[in-house]
Coordinates of C-alpha atoms in Angstrom, one line a residue:
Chain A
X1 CA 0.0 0.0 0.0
X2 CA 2.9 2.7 0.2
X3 CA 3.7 1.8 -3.5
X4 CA 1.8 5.0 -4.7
X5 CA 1.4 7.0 -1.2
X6 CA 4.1 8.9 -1.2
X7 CA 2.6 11.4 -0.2
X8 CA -0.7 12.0 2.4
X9 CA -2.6 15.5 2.8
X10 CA -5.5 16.1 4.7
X11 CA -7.5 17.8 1.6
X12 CA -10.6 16.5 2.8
X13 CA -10.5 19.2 5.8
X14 CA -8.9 21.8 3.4
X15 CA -11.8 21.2 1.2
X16 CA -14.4 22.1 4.1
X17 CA -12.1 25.0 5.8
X18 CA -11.9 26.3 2.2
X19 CA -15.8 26.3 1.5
X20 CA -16.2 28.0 5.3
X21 CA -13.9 30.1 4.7
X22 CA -15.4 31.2 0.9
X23 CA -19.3 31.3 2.8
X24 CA -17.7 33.6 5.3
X25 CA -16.4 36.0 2.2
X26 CA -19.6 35.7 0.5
X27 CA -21.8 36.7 3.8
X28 CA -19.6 39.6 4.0
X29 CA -18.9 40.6 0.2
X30 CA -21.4 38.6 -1.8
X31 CA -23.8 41.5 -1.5
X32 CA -21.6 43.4 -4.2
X33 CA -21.2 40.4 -6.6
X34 CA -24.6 40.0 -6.0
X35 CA -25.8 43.4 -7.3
X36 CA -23.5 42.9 -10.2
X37 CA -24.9 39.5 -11.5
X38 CA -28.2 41.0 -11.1
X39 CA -27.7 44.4 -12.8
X40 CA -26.7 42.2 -15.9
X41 CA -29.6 39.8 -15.7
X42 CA -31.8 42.7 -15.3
X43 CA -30.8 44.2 -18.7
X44 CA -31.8 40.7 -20.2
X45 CA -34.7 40.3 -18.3
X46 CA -36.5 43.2 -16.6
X47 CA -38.3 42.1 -14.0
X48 CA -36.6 39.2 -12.9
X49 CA -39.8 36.7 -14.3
X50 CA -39.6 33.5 -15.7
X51 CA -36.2 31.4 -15.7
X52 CA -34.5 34.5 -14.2
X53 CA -35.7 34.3 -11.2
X54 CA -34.2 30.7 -11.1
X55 CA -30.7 32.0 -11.3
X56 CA -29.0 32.8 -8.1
X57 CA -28.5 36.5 -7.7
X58 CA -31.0 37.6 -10.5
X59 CA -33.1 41.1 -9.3
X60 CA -36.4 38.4 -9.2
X61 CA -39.7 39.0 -7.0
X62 CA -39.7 36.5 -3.7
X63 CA -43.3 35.1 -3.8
X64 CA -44.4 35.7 -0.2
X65 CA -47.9 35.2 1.4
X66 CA -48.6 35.0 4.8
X67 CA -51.1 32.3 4.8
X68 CA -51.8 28.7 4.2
X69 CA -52.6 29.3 0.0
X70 CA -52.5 32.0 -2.7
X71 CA -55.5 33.8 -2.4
X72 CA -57.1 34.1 -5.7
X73 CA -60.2 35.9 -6.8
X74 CA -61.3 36.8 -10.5
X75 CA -61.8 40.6 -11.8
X76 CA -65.3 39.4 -12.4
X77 CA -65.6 39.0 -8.6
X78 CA -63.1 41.2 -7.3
X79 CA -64.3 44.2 -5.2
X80 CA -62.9 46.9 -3.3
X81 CA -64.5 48.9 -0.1
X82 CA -64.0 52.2 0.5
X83 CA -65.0 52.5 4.9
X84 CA -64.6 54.3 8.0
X85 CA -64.8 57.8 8.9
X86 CA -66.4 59.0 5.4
X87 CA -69.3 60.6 4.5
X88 CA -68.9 58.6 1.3
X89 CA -68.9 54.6 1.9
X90 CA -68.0 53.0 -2.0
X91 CA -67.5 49.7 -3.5
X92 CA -65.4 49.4 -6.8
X93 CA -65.8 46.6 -9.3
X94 CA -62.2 46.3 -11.3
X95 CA -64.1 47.9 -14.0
X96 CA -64.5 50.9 -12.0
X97 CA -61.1 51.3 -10.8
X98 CA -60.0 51.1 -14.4
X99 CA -62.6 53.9 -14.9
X100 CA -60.5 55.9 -12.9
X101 CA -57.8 58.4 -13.9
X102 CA -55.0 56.4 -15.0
X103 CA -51.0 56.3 -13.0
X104 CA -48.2 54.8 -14.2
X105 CA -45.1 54.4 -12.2
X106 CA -42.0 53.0 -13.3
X107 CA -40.0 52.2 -10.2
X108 CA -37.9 49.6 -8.0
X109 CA -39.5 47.2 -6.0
X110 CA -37.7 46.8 -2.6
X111 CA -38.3 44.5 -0.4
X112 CA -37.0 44.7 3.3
X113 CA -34.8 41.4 3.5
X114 CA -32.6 42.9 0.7
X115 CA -33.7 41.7 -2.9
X116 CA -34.7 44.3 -4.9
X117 CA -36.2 44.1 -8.8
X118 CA -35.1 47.7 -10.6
X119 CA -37.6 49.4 -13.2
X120 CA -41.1 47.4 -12.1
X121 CA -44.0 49.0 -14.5
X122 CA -46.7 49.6 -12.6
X123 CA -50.0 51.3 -13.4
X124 CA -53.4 51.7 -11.2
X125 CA -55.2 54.9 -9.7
X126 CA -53.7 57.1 -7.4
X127 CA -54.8 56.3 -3.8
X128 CA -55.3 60.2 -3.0
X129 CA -58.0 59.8 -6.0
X130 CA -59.7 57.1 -3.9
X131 CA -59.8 58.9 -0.6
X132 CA -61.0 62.1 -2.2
X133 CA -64.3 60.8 -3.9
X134 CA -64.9 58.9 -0.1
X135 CA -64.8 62.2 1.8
X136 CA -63.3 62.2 4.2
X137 CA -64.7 63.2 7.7
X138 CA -62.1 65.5 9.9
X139 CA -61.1 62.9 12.6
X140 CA -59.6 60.6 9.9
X141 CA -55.6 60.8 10.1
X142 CA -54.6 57.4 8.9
X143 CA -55.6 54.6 6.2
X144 CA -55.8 51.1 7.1
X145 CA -55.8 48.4 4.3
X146 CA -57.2 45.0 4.2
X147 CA -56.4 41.9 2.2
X148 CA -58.8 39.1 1.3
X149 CA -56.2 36.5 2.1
X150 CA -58.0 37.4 5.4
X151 CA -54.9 37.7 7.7
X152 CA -52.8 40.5 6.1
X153 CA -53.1 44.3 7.3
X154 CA -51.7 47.6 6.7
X155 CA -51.7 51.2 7.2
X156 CA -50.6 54.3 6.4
X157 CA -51.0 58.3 7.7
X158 CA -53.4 60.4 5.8
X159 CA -50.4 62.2 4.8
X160 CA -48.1 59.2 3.4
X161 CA -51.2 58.2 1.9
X162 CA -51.8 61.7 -0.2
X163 CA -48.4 60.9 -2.1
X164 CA -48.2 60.8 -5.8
X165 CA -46.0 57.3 -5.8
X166 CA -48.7 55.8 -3.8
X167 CA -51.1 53.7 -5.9
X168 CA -53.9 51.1 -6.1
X169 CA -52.4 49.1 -8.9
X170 CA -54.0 47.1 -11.0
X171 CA -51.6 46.4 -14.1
X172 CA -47.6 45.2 -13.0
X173 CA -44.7 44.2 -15.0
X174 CA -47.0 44.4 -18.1
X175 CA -49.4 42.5 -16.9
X176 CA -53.3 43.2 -16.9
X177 CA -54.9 42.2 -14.2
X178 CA -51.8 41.8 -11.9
X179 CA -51.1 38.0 -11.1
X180 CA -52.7 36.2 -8.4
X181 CA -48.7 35.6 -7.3
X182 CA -47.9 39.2 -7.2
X183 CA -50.7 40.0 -4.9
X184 CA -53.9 40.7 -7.6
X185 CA -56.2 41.3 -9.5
X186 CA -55.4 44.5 -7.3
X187 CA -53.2 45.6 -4.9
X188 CA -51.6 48.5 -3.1
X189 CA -47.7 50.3 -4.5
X190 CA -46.3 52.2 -1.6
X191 CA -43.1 53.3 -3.5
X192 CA -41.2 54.7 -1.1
X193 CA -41.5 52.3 1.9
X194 CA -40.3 48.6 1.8
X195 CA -42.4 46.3 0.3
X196 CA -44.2 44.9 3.1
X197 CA -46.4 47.8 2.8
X198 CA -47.6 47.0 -0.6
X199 CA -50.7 45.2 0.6
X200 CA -51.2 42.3 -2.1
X201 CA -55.1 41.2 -2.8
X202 CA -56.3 44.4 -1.4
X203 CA -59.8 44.2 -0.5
X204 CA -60.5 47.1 1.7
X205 CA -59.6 50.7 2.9
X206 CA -60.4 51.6 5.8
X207 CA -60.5 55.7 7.1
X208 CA -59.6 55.5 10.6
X209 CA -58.3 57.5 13.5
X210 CA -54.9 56.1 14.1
X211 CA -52.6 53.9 12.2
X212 CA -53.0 50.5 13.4
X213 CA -49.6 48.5 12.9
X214 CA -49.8 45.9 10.6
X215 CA -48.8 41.9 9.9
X216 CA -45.1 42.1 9.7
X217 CA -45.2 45.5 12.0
X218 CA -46.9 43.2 15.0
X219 CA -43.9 40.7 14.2
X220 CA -41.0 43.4 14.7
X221 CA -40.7 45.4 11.3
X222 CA -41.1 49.6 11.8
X223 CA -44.0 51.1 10.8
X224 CA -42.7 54.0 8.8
X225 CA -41.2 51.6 6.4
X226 CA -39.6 54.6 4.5
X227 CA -36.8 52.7 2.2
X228 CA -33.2 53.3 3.2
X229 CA -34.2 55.4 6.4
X230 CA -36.1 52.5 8.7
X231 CA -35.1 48.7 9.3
X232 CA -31.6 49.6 10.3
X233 CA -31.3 49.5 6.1
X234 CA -29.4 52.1 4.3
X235 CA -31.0 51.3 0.2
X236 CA -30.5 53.6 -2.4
X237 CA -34.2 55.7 -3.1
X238 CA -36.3 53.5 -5.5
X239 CA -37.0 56.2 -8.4
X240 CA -36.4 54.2 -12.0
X241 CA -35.4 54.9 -15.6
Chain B
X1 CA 2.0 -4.7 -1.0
X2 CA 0.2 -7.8 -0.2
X3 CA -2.2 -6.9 -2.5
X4 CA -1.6 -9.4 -5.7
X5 CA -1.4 -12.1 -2.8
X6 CA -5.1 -11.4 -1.7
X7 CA -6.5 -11.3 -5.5
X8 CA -4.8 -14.8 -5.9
X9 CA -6.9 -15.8 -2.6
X10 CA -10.0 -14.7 -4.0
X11 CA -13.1 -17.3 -3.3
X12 CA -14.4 -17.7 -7.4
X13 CA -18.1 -17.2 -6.1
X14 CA -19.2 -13.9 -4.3
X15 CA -21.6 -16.7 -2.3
X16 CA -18.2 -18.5 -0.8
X17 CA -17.8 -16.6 2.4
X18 CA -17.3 -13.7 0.2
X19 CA -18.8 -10.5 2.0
X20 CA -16.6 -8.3 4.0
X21 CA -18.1 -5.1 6.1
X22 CA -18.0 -2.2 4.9
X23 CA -20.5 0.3 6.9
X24 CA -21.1 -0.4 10.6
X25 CA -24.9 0.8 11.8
X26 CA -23.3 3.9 13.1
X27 CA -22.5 4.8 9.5
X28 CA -25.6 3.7 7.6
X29 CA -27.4 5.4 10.3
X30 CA -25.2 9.1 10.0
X31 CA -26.3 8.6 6.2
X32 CA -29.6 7.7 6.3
X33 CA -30.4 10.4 8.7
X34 CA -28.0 12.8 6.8
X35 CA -29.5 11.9 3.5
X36 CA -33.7 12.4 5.3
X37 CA -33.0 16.0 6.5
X38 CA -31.2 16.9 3.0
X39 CA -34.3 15.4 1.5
X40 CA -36.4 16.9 3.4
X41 CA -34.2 20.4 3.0
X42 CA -34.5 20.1 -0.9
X43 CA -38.2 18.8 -1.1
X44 CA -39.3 22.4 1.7
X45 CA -36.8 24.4 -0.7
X46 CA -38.7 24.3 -3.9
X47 CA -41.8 25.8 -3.3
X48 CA -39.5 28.2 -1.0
X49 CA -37.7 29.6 -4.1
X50 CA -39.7 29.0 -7.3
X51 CA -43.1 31.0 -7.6
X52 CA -45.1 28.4 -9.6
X53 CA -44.2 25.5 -6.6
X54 CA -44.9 28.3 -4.1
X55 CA -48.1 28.9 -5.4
X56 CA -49.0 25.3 -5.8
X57 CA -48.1 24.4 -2.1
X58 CA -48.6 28.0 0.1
X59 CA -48.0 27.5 3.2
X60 CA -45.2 29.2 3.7
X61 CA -44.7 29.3 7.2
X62 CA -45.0 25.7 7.6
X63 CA -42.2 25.3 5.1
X64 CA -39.6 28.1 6.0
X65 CA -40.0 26.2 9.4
X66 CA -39.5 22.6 8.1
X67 CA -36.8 23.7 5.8
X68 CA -34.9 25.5 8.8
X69 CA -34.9 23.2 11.6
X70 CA -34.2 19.9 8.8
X71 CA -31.4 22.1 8.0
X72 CA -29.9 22.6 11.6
X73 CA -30.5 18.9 11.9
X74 CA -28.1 18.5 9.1
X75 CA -24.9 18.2 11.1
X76 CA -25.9 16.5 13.7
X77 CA -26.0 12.9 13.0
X78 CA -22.5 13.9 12.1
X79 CA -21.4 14.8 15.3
X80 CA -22.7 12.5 17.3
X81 CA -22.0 9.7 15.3
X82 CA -17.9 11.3 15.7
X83 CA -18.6 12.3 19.4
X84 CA -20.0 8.6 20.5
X85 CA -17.0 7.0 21.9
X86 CA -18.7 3.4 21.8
X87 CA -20.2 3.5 18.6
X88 CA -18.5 6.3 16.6
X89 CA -14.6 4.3 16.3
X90 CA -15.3 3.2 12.5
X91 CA -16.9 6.2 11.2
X92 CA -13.6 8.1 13.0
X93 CA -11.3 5.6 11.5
X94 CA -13.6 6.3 7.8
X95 CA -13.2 9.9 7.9
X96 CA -9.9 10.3 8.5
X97 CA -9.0 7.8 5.0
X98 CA -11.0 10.5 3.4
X99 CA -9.3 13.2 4.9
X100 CA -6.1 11.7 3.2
X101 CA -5.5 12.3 -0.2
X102 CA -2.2 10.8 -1.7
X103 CA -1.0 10.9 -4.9
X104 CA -3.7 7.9 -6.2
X105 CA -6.1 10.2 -5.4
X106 CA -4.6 12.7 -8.0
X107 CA -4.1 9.9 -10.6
X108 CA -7.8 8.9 -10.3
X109 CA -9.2 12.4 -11.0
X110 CA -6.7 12.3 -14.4
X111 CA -9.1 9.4 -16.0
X112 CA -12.0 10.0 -13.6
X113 CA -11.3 6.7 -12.1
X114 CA -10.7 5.1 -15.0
X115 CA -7.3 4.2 -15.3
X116 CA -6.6 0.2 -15.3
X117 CA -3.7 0.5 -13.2
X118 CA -5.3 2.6 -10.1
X119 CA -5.6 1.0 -6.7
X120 CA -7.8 3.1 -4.6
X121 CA -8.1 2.2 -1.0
X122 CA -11.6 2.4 0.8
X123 CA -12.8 5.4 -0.8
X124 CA -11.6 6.3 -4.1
X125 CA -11.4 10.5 -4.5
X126 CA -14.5 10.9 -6.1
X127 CA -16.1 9.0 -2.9
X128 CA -13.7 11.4 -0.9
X129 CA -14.3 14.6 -3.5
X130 CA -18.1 13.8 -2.7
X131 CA -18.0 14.0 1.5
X132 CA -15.9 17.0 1.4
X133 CA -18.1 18.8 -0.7
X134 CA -21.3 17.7 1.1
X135 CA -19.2 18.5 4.6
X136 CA -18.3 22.2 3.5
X137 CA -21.6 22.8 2.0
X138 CA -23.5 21.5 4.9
X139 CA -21.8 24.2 7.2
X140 CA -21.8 26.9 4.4
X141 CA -25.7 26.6 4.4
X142 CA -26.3 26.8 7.8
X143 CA -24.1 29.5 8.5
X144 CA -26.2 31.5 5.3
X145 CA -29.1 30.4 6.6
X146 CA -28.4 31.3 9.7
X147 CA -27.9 35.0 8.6
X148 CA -30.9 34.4 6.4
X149 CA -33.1 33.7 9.1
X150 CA -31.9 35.3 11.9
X151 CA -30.7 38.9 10.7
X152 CA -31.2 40.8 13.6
X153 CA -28.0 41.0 15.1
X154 CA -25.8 41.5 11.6
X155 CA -24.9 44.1 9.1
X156 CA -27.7 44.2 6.7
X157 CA -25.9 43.5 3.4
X158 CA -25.1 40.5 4.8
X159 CA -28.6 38.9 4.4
X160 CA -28.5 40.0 0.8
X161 CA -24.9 37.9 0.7
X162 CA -26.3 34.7 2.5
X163 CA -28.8 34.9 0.5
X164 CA -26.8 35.0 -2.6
X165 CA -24.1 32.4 -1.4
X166 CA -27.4 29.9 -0.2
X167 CA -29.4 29.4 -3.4
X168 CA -25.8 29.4 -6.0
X169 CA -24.8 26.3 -3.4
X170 CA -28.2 25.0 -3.1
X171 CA -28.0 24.6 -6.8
X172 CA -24.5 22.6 -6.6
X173 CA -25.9 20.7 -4.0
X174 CA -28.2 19.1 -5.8
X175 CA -26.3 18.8 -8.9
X176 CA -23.6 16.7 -6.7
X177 CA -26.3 14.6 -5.2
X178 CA -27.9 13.9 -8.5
X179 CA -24.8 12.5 -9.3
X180 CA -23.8 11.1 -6.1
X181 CA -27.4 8.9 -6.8
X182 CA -26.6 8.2 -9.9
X183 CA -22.9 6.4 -9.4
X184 CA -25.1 4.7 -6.6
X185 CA -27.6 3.3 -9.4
X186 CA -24.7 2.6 -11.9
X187 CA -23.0 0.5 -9.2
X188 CA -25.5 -1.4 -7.4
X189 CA -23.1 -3.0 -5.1
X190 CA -22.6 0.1 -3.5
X191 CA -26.1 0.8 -2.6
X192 CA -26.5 -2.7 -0.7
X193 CA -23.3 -1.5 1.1
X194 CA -24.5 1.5 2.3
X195 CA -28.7 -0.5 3.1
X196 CA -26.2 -3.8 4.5
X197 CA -23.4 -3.0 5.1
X198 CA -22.0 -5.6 3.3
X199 CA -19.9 -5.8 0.2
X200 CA -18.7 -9.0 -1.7
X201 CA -15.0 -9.5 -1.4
X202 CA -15.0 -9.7 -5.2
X203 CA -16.6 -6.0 -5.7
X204 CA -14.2 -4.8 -3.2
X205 CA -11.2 -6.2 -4.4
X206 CA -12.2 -4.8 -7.7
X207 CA -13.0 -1.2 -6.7
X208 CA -11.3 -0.6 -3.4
X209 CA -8.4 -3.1 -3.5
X210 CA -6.0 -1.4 -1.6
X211 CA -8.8 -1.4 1.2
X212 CA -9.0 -5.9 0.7
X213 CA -5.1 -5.7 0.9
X214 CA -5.4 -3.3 4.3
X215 CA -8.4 -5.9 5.8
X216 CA -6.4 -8.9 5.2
X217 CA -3.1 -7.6 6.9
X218 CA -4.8 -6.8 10.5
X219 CA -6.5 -10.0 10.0
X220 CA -3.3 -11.8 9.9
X221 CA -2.1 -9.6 12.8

């Protein structure tokens, strides 16, 4: 048996101090290789959909839901309430809200555990629009929104709510209505705050007194989810091309 | 090198006394175990990382639950097995021969064991390539997933770079253990070792014979 072992190195153990040691390097620096493999699969797929997002480090959408399934509902079905402190109570059909003067936004999508798809299309009605044909009574100073997966809440000030990159969205990444996955046939776009605050399968807003802190803000997360200023994050703004 | 002796002593049936050990419980039982929790990691990862499986299954909860605890429980079959003084003394003695590369192991990789003239011991360096890898990328996923999962306490690129680092391994993971089953399929004898424990001294002295040659010196000691 020493005919050929002339020599005898532990490589197994170099082999598994090496990977450590390359994990390590990745935790710390992979953030940067990480944007760059994703800026270039961005250019070839915008959006991150499709195979993309099977490629390690593409700019892809996370599906998330907090609940047992994917809620689904149809646009024949779908509707939206309009409650609370207004003089004005509403339901829109999705033919309504399409009825409705017309947004488009063309901005990042950020979520708040770091992935982040650049230059998301998104189009809907301005949710100003919405609260101004509910009139709204004096006491109202915050917006609370519901999803019909039945579990998921948010909620915004009167004031974050009146913003121009704030919509109700019903068209996304080209897509008319938006996909069941990606939270439609209609959901909320908070652009400036992480994406936790982008209700998906929004079913109702509420007028109420007081912001009431929602799923993930019960669990932890801050409720002025402005990006790059809350979370202990430091993100670059999310305005697009 | 008693090795030509001990091919000349081969029984000519397998069924003639022929089956030497090769895995004791402790080892079948580290794999098995090893091998359920990767399973298990793999199957909870799918619907985890690709939207059409997520939307099939839901339930994501349940599954970032699963998927983390059947990944902490990765490495420790492992540990005990190597902690246990009783039980653990052949899976000690197994890791350190894969541990040990010699200059075999660098011939083997030349023809990709193919070479006529090789004479790999226990575990030839694919078999030793294979733990290594598995090894390092059991602790490189838990450390990521780790950071994944529990972010408070670090820097916040650093989920971004666990992240990153946890699905490109996931993805050679599975590409090694797809191979890894398939050399067990293309060499059958190799799957009733690791089920038995047992493997005839003919298959042995064929793939492994510098191992037959090592077995039949401390039996004459």
């Amino acid at each position: 048996m020493t005919l050929t072992a002339s020599w005898k190195r532990p490589v197994g153990r170099r082999i598994v101090l090496g990977m450590v040691t390359l994990g390590f390097a990745g935790i710390a620096f992979g953030e940067s290789v990480q944007r760059f493999i994703g800026g270039a699969i961005s250019k070839v797929s915008p959006g991150g959909g499709g195979l993309a997002s099977l490629i390690p480090g593409a700019n892809s959408f996370r599906i998330y839901t907090v609940t047992d399934s994917f809620p689904s509902e149809s646009t024949q079905d779908y509707t939206l309430k309009v409650t609370g402190l207004i003089d004005n109570p509403t339901t829109y059909t999705f033919e309504d809200l399409v009825g409705l003067p017309q947004t488009s936004l063309t901005k990042d999508f950020q979520c708040v555990t770091g992935w982040r798809v650049p230059n998301v299309h998104w189009k809907g009605v301005l949710l100003s629009e919405i609260i101004k044909r509910a009139s709204v009574q004096p006491r109202a100073q915050a917006v609370l929104f519901h999803s019909f997966d039945g579990v998921y809440t948010e909620s915004l000030t009167l004031d974050q709510a009146s913003r121009n990159d704030v919509i109700v969205a019903y068209e996304m990444l080209g897509q008319r209505p938006i996909s069941s996955e990606h939270g439609g046939p209609v959901r909320l776009y908070v652009a400036p705050m992480y994406g936790y605050k982008s209700c998906k399968w929004l079913s109702e807003i509420e007028l109420s007194d007081k912001v009431i802190p929602g799923y993930w803000e019960d669990l932890g997360y801050d409720v002025n989810a402005w990006i790059g200023r809350s979370n202990g994050r430091s993100d670059a703004p999310v305005d697009g091309a | 090198m008693g090795l030509a002796v001990s091919e000349l002593e081969l029984p000519p049936e397998d069924s003639l006394g022929g089956l030497i050990p090769r895995f004791d419980l402790t080892e079948r039982l580290v794999h098995w175990l090893t091998a359920l929790f990767m399973f298990t990691c793999i199957a909870t990862a799918l619907p985890l990382y690709i939207p059409p499986f997520a939307q099939l299954i839901g339930r994501r909860e349940l599954l970032v639950v699963i998927h983390v605890y059947s990944g902490i429980l990765l490495v420790v079959p492992t540990l005990a097995g190597v902690a246990s003084k009783r039980w653990g003394s052949q899976l000690r003695d197994d890791l350190k021969k894969i541990n040990r590369w010699d200059g075999e192991d660098s011939m083997w990789f030349k023809s990709w064991g193919r070479d006529p003239l090789l004479l790999p011991g226990k575990f030839n360096a694919g078999q030793k390539a294979n733990s290594a890898f598995i090894a390092g990328a059991i602790l490189v996923m838990l450390m990521t997933g780790v950071v994944m999962h529990w972010f408070g306490p670090f820097p916040v690129s650093w989920r971004t770079g666990a992240t990153f680092i946890h699905d490109l391994l996931a993805y050679m993971i599975v590409v090694v253990i797809v191979g890894h089953i398939g050399y067990a399929i293309r060499y059958p004898a190799t799957i009733r070792a690791i089920v038995s424990g047992k493997v005839s001294r003919r298959w042995a002295s064929e793939h492994a014979p510098a191992w037959v040659g090592e077995l039949d010196r401390s039996d004459q000691n």
